[in-house]
Structure formats: structure tokens, C-alpha cells
Coordinates of C-alpha atoms in Angstrom, one line a residue:
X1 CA 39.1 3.9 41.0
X2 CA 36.2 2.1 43.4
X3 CA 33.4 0.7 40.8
X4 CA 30.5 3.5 40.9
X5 CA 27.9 2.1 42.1
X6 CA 23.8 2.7 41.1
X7 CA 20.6 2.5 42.6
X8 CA 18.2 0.5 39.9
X9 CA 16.1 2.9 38.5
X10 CA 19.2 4.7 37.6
X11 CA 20.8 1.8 36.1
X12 CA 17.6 1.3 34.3
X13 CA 17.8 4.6 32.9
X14 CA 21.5 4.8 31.5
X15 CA 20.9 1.7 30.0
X16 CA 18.1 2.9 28.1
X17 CA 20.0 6.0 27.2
X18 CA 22.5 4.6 25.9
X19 CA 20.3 1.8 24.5
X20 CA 18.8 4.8 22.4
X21 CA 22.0 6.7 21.4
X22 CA 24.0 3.1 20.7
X23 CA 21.6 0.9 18.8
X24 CA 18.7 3.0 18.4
X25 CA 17.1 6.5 17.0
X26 CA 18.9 8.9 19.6
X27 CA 16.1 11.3 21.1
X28 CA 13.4 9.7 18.3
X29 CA 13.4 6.2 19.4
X30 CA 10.4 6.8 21.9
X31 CA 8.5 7.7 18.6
X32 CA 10.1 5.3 16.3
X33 CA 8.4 2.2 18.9
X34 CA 4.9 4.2 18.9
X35 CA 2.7 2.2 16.9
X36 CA 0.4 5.0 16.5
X37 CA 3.2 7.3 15.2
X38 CA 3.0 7.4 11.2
X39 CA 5.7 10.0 10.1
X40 CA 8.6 12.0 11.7
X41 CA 9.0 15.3 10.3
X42 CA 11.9 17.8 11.5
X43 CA 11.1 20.6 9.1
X44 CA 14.1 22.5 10.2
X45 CA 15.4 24.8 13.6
X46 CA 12.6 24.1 15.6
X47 CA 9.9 21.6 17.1
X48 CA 10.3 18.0 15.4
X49 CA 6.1 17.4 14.2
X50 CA 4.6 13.8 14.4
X51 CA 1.7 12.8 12.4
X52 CA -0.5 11.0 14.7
X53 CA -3.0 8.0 13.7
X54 CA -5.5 9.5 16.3
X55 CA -4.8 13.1 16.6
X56 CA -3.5 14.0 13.2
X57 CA -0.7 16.3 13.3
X58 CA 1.0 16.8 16.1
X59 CA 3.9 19.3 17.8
X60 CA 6.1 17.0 19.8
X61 CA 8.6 18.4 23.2
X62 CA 11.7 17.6 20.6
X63 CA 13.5 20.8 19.9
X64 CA 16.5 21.3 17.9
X65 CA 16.9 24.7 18.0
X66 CA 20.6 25.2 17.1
X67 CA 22.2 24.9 13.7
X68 CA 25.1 23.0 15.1
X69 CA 22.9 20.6 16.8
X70 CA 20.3 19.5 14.2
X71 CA 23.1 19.1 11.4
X72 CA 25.0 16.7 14.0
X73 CA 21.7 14.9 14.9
X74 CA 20.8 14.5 11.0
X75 CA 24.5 13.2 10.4
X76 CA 24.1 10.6 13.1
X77 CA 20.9 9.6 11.6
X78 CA 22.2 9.3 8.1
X79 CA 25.3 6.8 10.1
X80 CA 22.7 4.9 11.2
X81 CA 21.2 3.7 8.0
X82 CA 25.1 3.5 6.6
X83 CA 24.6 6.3 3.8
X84 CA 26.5 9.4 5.6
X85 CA 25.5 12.6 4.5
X86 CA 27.5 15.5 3.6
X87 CA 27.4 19.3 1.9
X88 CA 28.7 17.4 -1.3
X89 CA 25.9 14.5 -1.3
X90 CA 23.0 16.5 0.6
X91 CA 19.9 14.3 -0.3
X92 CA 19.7 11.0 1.0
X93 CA 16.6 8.4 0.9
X94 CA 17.4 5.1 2.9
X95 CA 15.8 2.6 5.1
X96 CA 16.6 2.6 8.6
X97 CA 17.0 -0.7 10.5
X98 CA 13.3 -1.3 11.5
X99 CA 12.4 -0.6 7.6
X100 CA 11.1 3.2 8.0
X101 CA 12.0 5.6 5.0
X102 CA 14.9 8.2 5.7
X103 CA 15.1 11.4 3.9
X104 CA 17.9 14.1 4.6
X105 CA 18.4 16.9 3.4
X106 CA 21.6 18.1 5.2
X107 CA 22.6 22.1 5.3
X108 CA 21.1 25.7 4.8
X109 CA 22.6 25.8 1.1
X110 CA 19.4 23.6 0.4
X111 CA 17.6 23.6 3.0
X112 CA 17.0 27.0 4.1
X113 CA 15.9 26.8 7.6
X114 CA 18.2 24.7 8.4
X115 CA 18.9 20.7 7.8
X116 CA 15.1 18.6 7.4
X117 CA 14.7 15.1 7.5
X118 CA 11.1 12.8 7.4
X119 CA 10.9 9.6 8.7
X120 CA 8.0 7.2 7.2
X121 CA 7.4 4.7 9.8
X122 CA 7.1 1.1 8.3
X123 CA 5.0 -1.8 9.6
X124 CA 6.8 -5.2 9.2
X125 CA 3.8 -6.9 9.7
X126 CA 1.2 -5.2 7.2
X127 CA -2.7 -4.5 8.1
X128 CA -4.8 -6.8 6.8
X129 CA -7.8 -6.7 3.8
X130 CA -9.9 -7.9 6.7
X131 CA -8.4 -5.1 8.8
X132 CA -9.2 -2.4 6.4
X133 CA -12.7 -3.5 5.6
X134 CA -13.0 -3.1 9.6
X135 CA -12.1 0.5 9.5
X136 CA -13.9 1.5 6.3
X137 CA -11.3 1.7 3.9
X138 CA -12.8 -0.3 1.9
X139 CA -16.1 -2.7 1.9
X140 CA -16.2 -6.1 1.5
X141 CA -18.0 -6.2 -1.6
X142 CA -15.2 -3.7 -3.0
X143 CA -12.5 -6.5 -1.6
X144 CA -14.2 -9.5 -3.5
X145 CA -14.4 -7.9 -6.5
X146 CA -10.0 -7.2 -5.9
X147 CA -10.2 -10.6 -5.1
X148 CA -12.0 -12.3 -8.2
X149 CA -9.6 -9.9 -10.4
X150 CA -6.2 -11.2 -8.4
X151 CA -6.9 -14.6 -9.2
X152 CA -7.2 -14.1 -13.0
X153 CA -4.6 -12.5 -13.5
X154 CA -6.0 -8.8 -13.8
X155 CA -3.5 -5.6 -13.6
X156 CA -4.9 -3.2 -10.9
X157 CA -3.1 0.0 -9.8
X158 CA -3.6 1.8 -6.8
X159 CA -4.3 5.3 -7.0
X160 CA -4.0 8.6 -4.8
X161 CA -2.1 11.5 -3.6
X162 CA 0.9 11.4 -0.7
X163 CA -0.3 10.4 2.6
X164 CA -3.6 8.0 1.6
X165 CA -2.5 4.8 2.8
X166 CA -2.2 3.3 -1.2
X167 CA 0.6 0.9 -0.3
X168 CA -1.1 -0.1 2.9
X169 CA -4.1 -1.4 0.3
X170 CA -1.4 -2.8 -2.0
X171 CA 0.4 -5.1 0.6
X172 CA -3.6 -5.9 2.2
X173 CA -5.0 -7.0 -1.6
X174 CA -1.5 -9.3 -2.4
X175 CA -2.8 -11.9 -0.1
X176 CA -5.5 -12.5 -2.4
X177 CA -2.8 -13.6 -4.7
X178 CA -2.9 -17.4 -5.3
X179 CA -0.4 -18.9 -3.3
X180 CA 1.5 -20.4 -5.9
X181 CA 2.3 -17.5 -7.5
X182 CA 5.6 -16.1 -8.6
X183 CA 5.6 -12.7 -7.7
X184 CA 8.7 -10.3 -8.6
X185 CA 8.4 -7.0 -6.6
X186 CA 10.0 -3.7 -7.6
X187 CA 10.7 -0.5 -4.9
X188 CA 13.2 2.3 -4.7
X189 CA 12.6 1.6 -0.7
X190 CA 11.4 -1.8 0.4
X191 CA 7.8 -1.3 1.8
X192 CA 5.5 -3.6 -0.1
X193 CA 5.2 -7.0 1.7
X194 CA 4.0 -10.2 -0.4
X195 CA 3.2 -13.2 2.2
X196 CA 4.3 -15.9 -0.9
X197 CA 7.3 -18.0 -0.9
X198 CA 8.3 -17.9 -4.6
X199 CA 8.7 -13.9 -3.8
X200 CA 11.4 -11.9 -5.8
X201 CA 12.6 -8.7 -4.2
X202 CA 14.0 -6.6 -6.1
X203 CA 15.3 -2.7 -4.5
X204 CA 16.9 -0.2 -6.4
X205 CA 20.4 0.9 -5.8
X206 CA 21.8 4.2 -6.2
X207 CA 25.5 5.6 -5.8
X208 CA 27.3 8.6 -5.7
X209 CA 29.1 10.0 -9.0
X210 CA 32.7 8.8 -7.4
X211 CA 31.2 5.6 -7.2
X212 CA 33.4 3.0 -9.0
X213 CA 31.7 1.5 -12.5
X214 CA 31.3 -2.1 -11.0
X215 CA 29.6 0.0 -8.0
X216 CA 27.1 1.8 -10.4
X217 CA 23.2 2.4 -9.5
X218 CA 20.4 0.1 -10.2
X219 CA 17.2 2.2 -11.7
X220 CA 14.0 0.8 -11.6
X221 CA 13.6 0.7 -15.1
X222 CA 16.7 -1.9 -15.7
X223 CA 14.7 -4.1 -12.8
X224 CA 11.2 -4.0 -14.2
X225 CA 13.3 -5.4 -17.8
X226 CA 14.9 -8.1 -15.8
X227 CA 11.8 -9.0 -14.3
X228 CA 10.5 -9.6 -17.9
X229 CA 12.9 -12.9 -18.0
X230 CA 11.9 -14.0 -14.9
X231 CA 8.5 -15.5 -15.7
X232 CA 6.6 -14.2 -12.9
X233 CA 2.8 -14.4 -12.9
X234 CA 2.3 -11.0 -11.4
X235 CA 5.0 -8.2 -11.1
X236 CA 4.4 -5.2 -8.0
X237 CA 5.9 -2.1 -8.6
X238 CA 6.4 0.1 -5.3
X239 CA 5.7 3.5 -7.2
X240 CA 5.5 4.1 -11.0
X241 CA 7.0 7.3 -11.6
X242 CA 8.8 7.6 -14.8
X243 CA 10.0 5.3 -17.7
X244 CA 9.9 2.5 -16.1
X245 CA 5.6 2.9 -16.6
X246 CA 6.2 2.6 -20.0
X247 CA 7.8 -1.0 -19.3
X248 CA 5.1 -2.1 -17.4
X249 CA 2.6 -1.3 -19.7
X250 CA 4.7 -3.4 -22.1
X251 CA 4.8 -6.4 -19.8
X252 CA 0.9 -6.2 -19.2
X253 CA 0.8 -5.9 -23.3
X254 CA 2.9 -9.4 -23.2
X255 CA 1.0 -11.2 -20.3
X256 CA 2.5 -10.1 -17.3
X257 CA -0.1 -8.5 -15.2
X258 CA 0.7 -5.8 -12.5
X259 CA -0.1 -4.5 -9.2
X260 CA 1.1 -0.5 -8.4
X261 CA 0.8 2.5 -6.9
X262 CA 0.7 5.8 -8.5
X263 CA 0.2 9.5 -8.0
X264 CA -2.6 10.4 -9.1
X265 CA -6.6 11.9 -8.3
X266 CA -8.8 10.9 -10.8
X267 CA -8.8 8.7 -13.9
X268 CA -8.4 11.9 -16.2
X269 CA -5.0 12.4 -14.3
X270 CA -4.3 9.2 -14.6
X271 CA -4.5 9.2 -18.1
X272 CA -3.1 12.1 -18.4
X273 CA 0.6 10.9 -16.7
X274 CA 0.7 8.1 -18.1
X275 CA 0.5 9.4 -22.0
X276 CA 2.8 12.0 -21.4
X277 CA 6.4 12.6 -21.0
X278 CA 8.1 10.8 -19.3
X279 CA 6.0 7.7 -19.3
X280 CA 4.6 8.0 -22.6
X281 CA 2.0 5.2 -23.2
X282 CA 0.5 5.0 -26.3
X283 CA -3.1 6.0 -25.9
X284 CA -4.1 2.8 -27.7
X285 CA -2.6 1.0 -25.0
X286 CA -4.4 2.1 -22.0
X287 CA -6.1 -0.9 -21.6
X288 CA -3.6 -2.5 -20.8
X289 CA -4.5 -1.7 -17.4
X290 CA -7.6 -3.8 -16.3
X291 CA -8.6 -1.3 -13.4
X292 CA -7.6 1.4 -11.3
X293 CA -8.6 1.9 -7.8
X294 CA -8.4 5.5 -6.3
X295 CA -8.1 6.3 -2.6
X296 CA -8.1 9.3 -0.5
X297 CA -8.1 11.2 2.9
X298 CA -11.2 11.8 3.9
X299 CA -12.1 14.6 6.9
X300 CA -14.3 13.0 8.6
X301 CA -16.5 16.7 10.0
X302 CA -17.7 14.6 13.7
X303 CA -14.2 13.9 14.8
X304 CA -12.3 16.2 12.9
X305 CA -9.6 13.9 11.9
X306 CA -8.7 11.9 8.3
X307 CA -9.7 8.6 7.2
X308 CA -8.9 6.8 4.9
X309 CA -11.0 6.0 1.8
X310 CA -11.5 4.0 -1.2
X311 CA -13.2 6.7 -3.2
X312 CA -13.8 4.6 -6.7
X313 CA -12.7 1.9 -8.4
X314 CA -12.9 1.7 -12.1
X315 CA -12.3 -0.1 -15.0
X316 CA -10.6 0.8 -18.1
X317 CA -12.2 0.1 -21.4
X318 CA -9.7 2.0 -24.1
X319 CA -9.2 4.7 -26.2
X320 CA -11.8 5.6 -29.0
X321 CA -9.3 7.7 -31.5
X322 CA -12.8 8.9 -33.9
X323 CA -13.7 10.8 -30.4
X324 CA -10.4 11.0 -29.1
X325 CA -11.9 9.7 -26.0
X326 CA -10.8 7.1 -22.9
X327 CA -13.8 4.9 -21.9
X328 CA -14.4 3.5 -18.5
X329 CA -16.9 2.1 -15.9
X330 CA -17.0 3.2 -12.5
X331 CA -18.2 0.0 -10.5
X332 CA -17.7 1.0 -7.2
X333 CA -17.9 4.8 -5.8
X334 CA -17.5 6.1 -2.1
X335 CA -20.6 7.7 -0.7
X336 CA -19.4 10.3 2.0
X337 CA -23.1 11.2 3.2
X338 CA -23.3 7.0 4.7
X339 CA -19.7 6.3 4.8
X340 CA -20.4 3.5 2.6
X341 CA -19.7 2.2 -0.8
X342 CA -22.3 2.1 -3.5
X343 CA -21.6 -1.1 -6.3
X344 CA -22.5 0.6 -9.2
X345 CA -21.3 -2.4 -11.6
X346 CA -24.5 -4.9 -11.4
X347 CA -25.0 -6.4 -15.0
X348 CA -22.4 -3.9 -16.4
X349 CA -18.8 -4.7 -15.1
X350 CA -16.7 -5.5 -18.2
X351 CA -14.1 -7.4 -16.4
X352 CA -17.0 -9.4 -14.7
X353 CA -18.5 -10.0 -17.8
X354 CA -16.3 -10.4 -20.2
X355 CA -13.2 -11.5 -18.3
X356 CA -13.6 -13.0 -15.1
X357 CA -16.7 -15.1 -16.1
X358 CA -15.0 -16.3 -19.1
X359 CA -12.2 -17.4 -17.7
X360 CA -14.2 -19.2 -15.6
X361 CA -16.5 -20.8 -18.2
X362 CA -19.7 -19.2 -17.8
X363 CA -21.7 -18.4 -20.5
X364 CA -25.3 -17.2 -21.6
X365 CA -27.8 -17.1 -18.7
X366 CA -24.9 -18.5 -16.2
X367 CA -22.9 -14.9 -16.5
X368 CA -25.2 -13.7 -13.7
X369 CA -23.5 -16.6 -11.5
X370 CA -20.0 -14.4 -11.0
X371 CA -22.1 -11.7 -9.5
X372 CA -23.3 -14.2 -7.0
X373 CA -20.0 -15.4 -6.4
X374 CA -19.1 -11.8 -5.8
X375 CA -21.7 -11.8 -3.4
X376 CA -20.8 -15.5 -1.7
X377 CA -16.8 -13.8 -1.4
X378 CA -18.1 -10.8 0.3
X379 CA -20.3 -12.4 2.8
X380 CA -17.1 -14.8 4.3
X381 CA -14.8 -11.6 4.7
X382 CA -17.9 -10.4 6.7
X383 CA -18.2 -13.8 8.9
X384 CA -14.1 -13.7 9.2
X385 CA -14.7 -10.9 10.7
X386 CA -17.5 -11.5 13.2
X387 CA -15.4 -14.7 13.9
X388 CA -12.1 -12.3 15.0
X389 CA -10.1 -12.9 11.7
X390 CA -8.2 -10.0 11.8
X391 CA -4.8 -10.2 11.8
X392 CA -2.2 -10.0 8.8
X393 CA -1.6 -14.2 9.0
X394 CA -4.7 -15.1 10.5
X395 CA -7.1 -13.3 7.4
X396 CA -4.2 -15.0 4.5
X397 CA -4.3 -18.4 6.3
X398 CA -8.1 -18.1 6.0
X399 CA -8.2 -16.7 2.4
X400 CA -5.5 -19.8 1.3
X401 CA -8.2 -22.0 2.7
X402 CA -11.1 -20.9 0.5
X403 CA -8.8 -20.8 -2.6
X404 CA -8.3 -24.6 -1.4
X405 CA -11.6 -25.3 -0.7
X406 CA -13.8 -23.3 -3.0
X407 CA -15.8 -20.9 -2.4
X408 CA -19.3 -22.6 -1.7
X409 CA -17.7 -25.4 0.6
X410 CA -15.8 -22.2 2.5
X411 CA -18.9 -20.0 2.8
X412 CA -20.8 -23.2 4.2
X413 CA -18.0 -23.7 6.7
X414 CA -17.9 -19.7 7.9
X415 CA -21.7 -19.1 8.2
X416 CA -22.1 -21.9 10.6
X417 CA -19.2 -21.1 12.7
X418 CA -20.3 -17.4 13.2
X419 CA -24.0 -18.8 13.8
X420 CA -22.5 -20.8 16.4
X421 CA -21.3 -17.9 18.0
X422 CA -23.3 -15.3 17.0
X423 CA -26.8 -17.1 16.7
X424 CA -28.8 -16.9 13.8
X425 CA -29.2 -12.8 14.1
X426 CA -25.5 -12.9 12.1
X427 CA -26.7 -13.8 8.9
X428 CA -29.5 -11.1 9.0
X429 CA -27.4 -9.0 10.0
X430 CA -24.8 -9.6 7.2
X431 CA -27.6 -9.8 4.5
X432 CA -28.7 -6.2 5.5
X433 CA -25.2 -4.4 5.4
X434 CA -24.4 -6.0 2.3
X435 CA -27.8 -5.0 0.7
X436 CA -27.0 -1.3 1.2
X437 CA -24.3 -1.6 -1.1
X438 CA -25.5 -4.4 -3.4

């Protein structure tokens, strides 16, 4: 048989097809390499839905409109990531190859319109705090404060409902981490990225019941114990969900701070899961946690589309059991009328006060010097920003050098480059946006 021969925009094209169906996502892969794509969501028979970073949510030309067709396409996805699913094992959460989050759930016994499946798109290079103080997810004030915390050892969780971007802000805040840190991180799906070296990663593993004993599942719980013996000076957990919250409350009780996510509106429902079944905190213990940060959403009325928000951040005093009531401050709140933050903590942040400034010797008239550290932290994100210090490694290289430095030497160092570049103007111009949260 003579060779067939191709013209090379058609060779162009097969290899591409078959680039897709062979090594890639099949008909998804277009959407899989769109940076602005977020989630995948084939809800059943039907259109396959994208959530969009610009235009929200969004009914794609995909149609899998035959039963026979979508179970075979959600079978060859759940080949790809090596976990085959099946009307005996119908639920399956993996990671595919370029680290987005796979669930299945294969046939109309379950799934009534048919087989579903969601696909979590995963950055391997995370945004930056820099990045997020760009788009107004947080301000910079808001990320000094994270910062002074990180670096004494304070346990934050990050707080909010599906969808609001809370390990985005946990893999942005872990590069104000001291860099000779041991961190040990904890995730049913790896997500959470931690730019140190002396970084444990640890995934849970789960099997089927014909799995053979030496084969068996992983939980997060048994992790979060070994983690215990491992001496890290912070441990991450992915997503507190059950008893393995009760274990981390332990290892903040015996000097292992933590950073994590968690479902979860307001500090009242915070509370409220985490002294109940099946975490089951002691109320007493409560303080454990330093602070919790809570992020939403938001609509945003001239564009019509979400953004995401830091909405508070707060900071957890205890339990009073005479009043059966949980204290805490709110230092920082979200004020949707400005889109800005509002630092409500001046002269009355706890962890400021009686923590941070501490730790760092202060005492008597002097306590009022962390606040203008604050203040001196706030202002170089700002000039790193001016100065195009965006990216993920460019904003850590740049926060390693102030926790080299110091502070005072660093914020010397910044204000002249961006007056160099900017003129004088910067400065003012810093001053001012800062003062509206101050």
C-alpha cells in the first residue's frame, strides 16, 4: 500500500487529534490549556458548562448527548488518571496529569441524568500574595498583618464556602513562611503548593474494599498523627473536614501551629463545626486557633461578575464557660460600598499585643512599634508592586530578602527604587491608599 500522503495543515491537524485523544483530555483538552478556564463541569446528557474567570459561567459547544457516549468518555477519563471507574466503584476523586481534581460519578443508578464528572483546574505555579493584593482579594495591610503572624508561629485558617478561592490565599500566604521552615502538608488531592525545601508532602490514599491489607487506605487522620513525630514548625492541612480537626487542634495545643482551610461562613459556624460531631473540640480549646480569616464571592453589581474577597479576619480569644460565650476581635473587615478593607485592630489586636510584640521584645510604650512595623510591611508589598513584583518566584525571592535583611534596611531599599522610577509622587501616593485603611 503507497504511503498516504498529506498536505500540512492536515498533518497538523491529525497530529493534534490524536495528540488530544493519546496523551491528553480527548474533546476537553482545548479547555484543560485555557488559563482562564477554572472548572469543568458535565452535569450529565447534555452541554459540558465551564466556569469562566471573566464571564462566570459558561455553556460550552461540547455535547454528549447519548448515554453510551458520555459513560465511554467518563471511563476514558477515569483511564487517564489510572483509577478506572465502574458500576461497582462509581465515585472516583483523582488527580489528573496536569494536577486538576477528577470527580466521577459513573452511571444512571447514581447519577440520574446520566454519568457527571467536574474537573477543578490546578495551577502548578500558584498566584502570588502580591498578585492577590493586585486584584483586591486582599490589601496589603491585611497581608502584613498574615505576615507578622507566619513568622511567629501563629495558627491561621482560611475560611469560606466552595468556589472562594481559600486555597488560592493559603498557597499565596505560605511564602511568608520563613524559609527555614519544616513544613509537613496534608491533602486528600495535592493542591496546596509550599515554595520551601524542607517540604513534606503528604496525600491521602484510598482503595477499594478488594484491596489487599498491605494495599489498605491512608486517611488523613493517621497523616496529621504521623506528622506529630516529624517535628515540623508548621503543619498545612488541605481541608479539615472531620476527625482529623480534632488532631490538629491537639498539635496546636502542643506547639505545632497550623495553616487550613475550612468550610465555613462566619466565626459562629466556625465554632459551631468545630465543637461538634465529628470534630468535637473541646470549647475550652478554641483558642488554640490564633485567627481565622473568612473569604467570599463577592458580585460585584457594575460588571456583573464575582470577585473574590477577604471579607474579615479575626482573632480568637476563648471560651468564657460563666457566659457560655466565644470571644473574638475582628481586626480587619471588608467594606463592599469602597471595595476596600477597613483595619479595625489599632491598639486592640490581641495577637499584636500580646503575642507578636512579645515575641519580639517590646514592652511598655514600645508596643505601639509593631503597629508601625505593620505599617513599614504594608508599604513594601505596595512598592513591590509599583516596581512589577508580581509573579509567584519573583514576590517570594523578594519577601526571603526582607526576612534577610530586615525590615527597615528592606523598606529603605524599595522606596528608593520605586522613586527612581516612579518619582517622588509614589510615596504620596502610597501614604494615601494606605491611610484609607489605617
Amino acid at each position: 500500500m503507497a504511503p498516504l500522503k498529506l498536505d500540512p495543515i492536515t498533518y497538523e491537524k491529525l497530529k493534534y487529534e490524536l495528540y488530544c485523544e493519546k496523551v491528553g483530555s480527548s474533546i476537553l483538552e482545548p479547555m484543560i490549556r485555557d488559563i482562564y478556564i477554572e472548572d469543568i463541569h458535565g452535569s450529565g446528557l447534555g452541554s459540558v458548562y465551564i466556569s469562566h474567570k471573566i464571564f462566570g459561567t459558561v455553556e460550552s459547544t461540547i455535547v454528549l448527548d447519548a448515554s453510551a457516549e458520555l459513560d465511554n468518555f467518563v471511563l476514558k477519563l477515569s483511564e487517564i488518571v489510572g483509577k478506572p471507574v465502574s458500576h461497582r466503584d462509581p465515585i472516583i476523586d483523582a488527580t489528573m496529569p496536569d494536577g486538576s481534581r477528577l470527580n466521577i460519578v459513573f452511571g444512571e443508578d447514581v447519577s440520574r441524568r446520566g454519568s457527571n464528572f467536574t474537573i477543578r483546574k490546578f495551577s502548578s505555579i500558584p498566584l502570588s500574595i502580591c498578585q492577590l493584593i493586585n486584584f483586591g482579594t486582599m490589601s496589603s495591610l491585611l497581608a502584613a498583618y498574615i505576615w507578622m503572624l507566619l513568622e511567629e508561629k501563629m495558627s491561621i485558617w482560611i475560611c469560606g464556602e466552595t468556589a472562594s478561592g481559600k486555597t488560592t490565599t493559603l498557597s499565596a500566604i505560605t511564602s511568608f513562611i520563613p524559609s527555614d521552615y519544616k513544613v509537613v502538608s496534608i491533602e486528600e488531592v495535592p493542591e496546596v503548593y509550599v515554595p520551601h525545601q524542607n517540604w513534606v508532602r503528604e496525600v491521602v490514599r484510598e482503595t477499594s474494599d478488594a484491596a489487599s491489607e498491605e494495599q489498605g487506605s491512608v486517611s488523613m487522620f493517621q497523616l496529621l498523627k504521623a506528622a506529630l513525630r516529624q517535628r515540623p514548625n508548621y503543619i498545612i492541612v488541605g481541608e479539615v473536614r472531620g476527625q482529623e480537626g480534632n488532631i490538629a487542634f491537639q498539635a496546636m495545643q502542643t506547639g505545632h501551629p497550623s495553616i487550613a482551610t475550612f468550610h465555613a461562613a462566619t466565626v459562629a459556624k466556625l465554632v459551631q463545626r468545630l465543637t461538634n460531631y465529628p470534630i468535637s473540640v473541646p470549647k475550652t480549646h478554641i483558642d488554640n486557633l490564633n485567627a481565622a480569616l473568612f473569604q467570599s464571592a463577592v458580585h460585584d453589581p457594575e460588571t456583573g461578575r464575582y470577585k473574590r474577597r477577604v471579607l474579615s479576619v479575626n482573632e480568637i480569644l476563648g471560651y468564657e464557660p460563666a457566659d457560655e460565650l466565644f470571644n473574638f476581635v475582628e481586626v480587619f473587615t471588608f467594606n463592599p460600598a469602597e471595595d476596600n478593607f477597613v483595619f479595625r485592630g489599632m491598639g486592640t489586636s490581641y495577637l499584636l499585643d500580646s503575642k507578636v510584640a512579645v515575641m519580639r521584645g517590646y514592652s511598655g510604650e514600645e508596643m505601639r512599634n509593631i503597629y508601625d512595623e505593620m505599617y513599614m510591611r504594608a508599604e513594601i508589598l505596595e512598592y513591590m508592586i509599583v516596581l512589577g513584583i508580581l509573579s509567584y518566584q519573583d514576590s517570594l525571592q523578594n519577601i526571603r530578602l526582607v526576612q534577610r535583611v530586615g525590615v527597615e534596611a528592606a523598606h529603605k531599599r524599595y522606596k528608593e527604587m520605586a522613586i527612581a522610577k516612579l518619582g517622588s509622587k509614589i510615596e504620596k501616593e502610597i501614604e494615601g491608599k494606605l491611610k484609607t485603611e489605617w
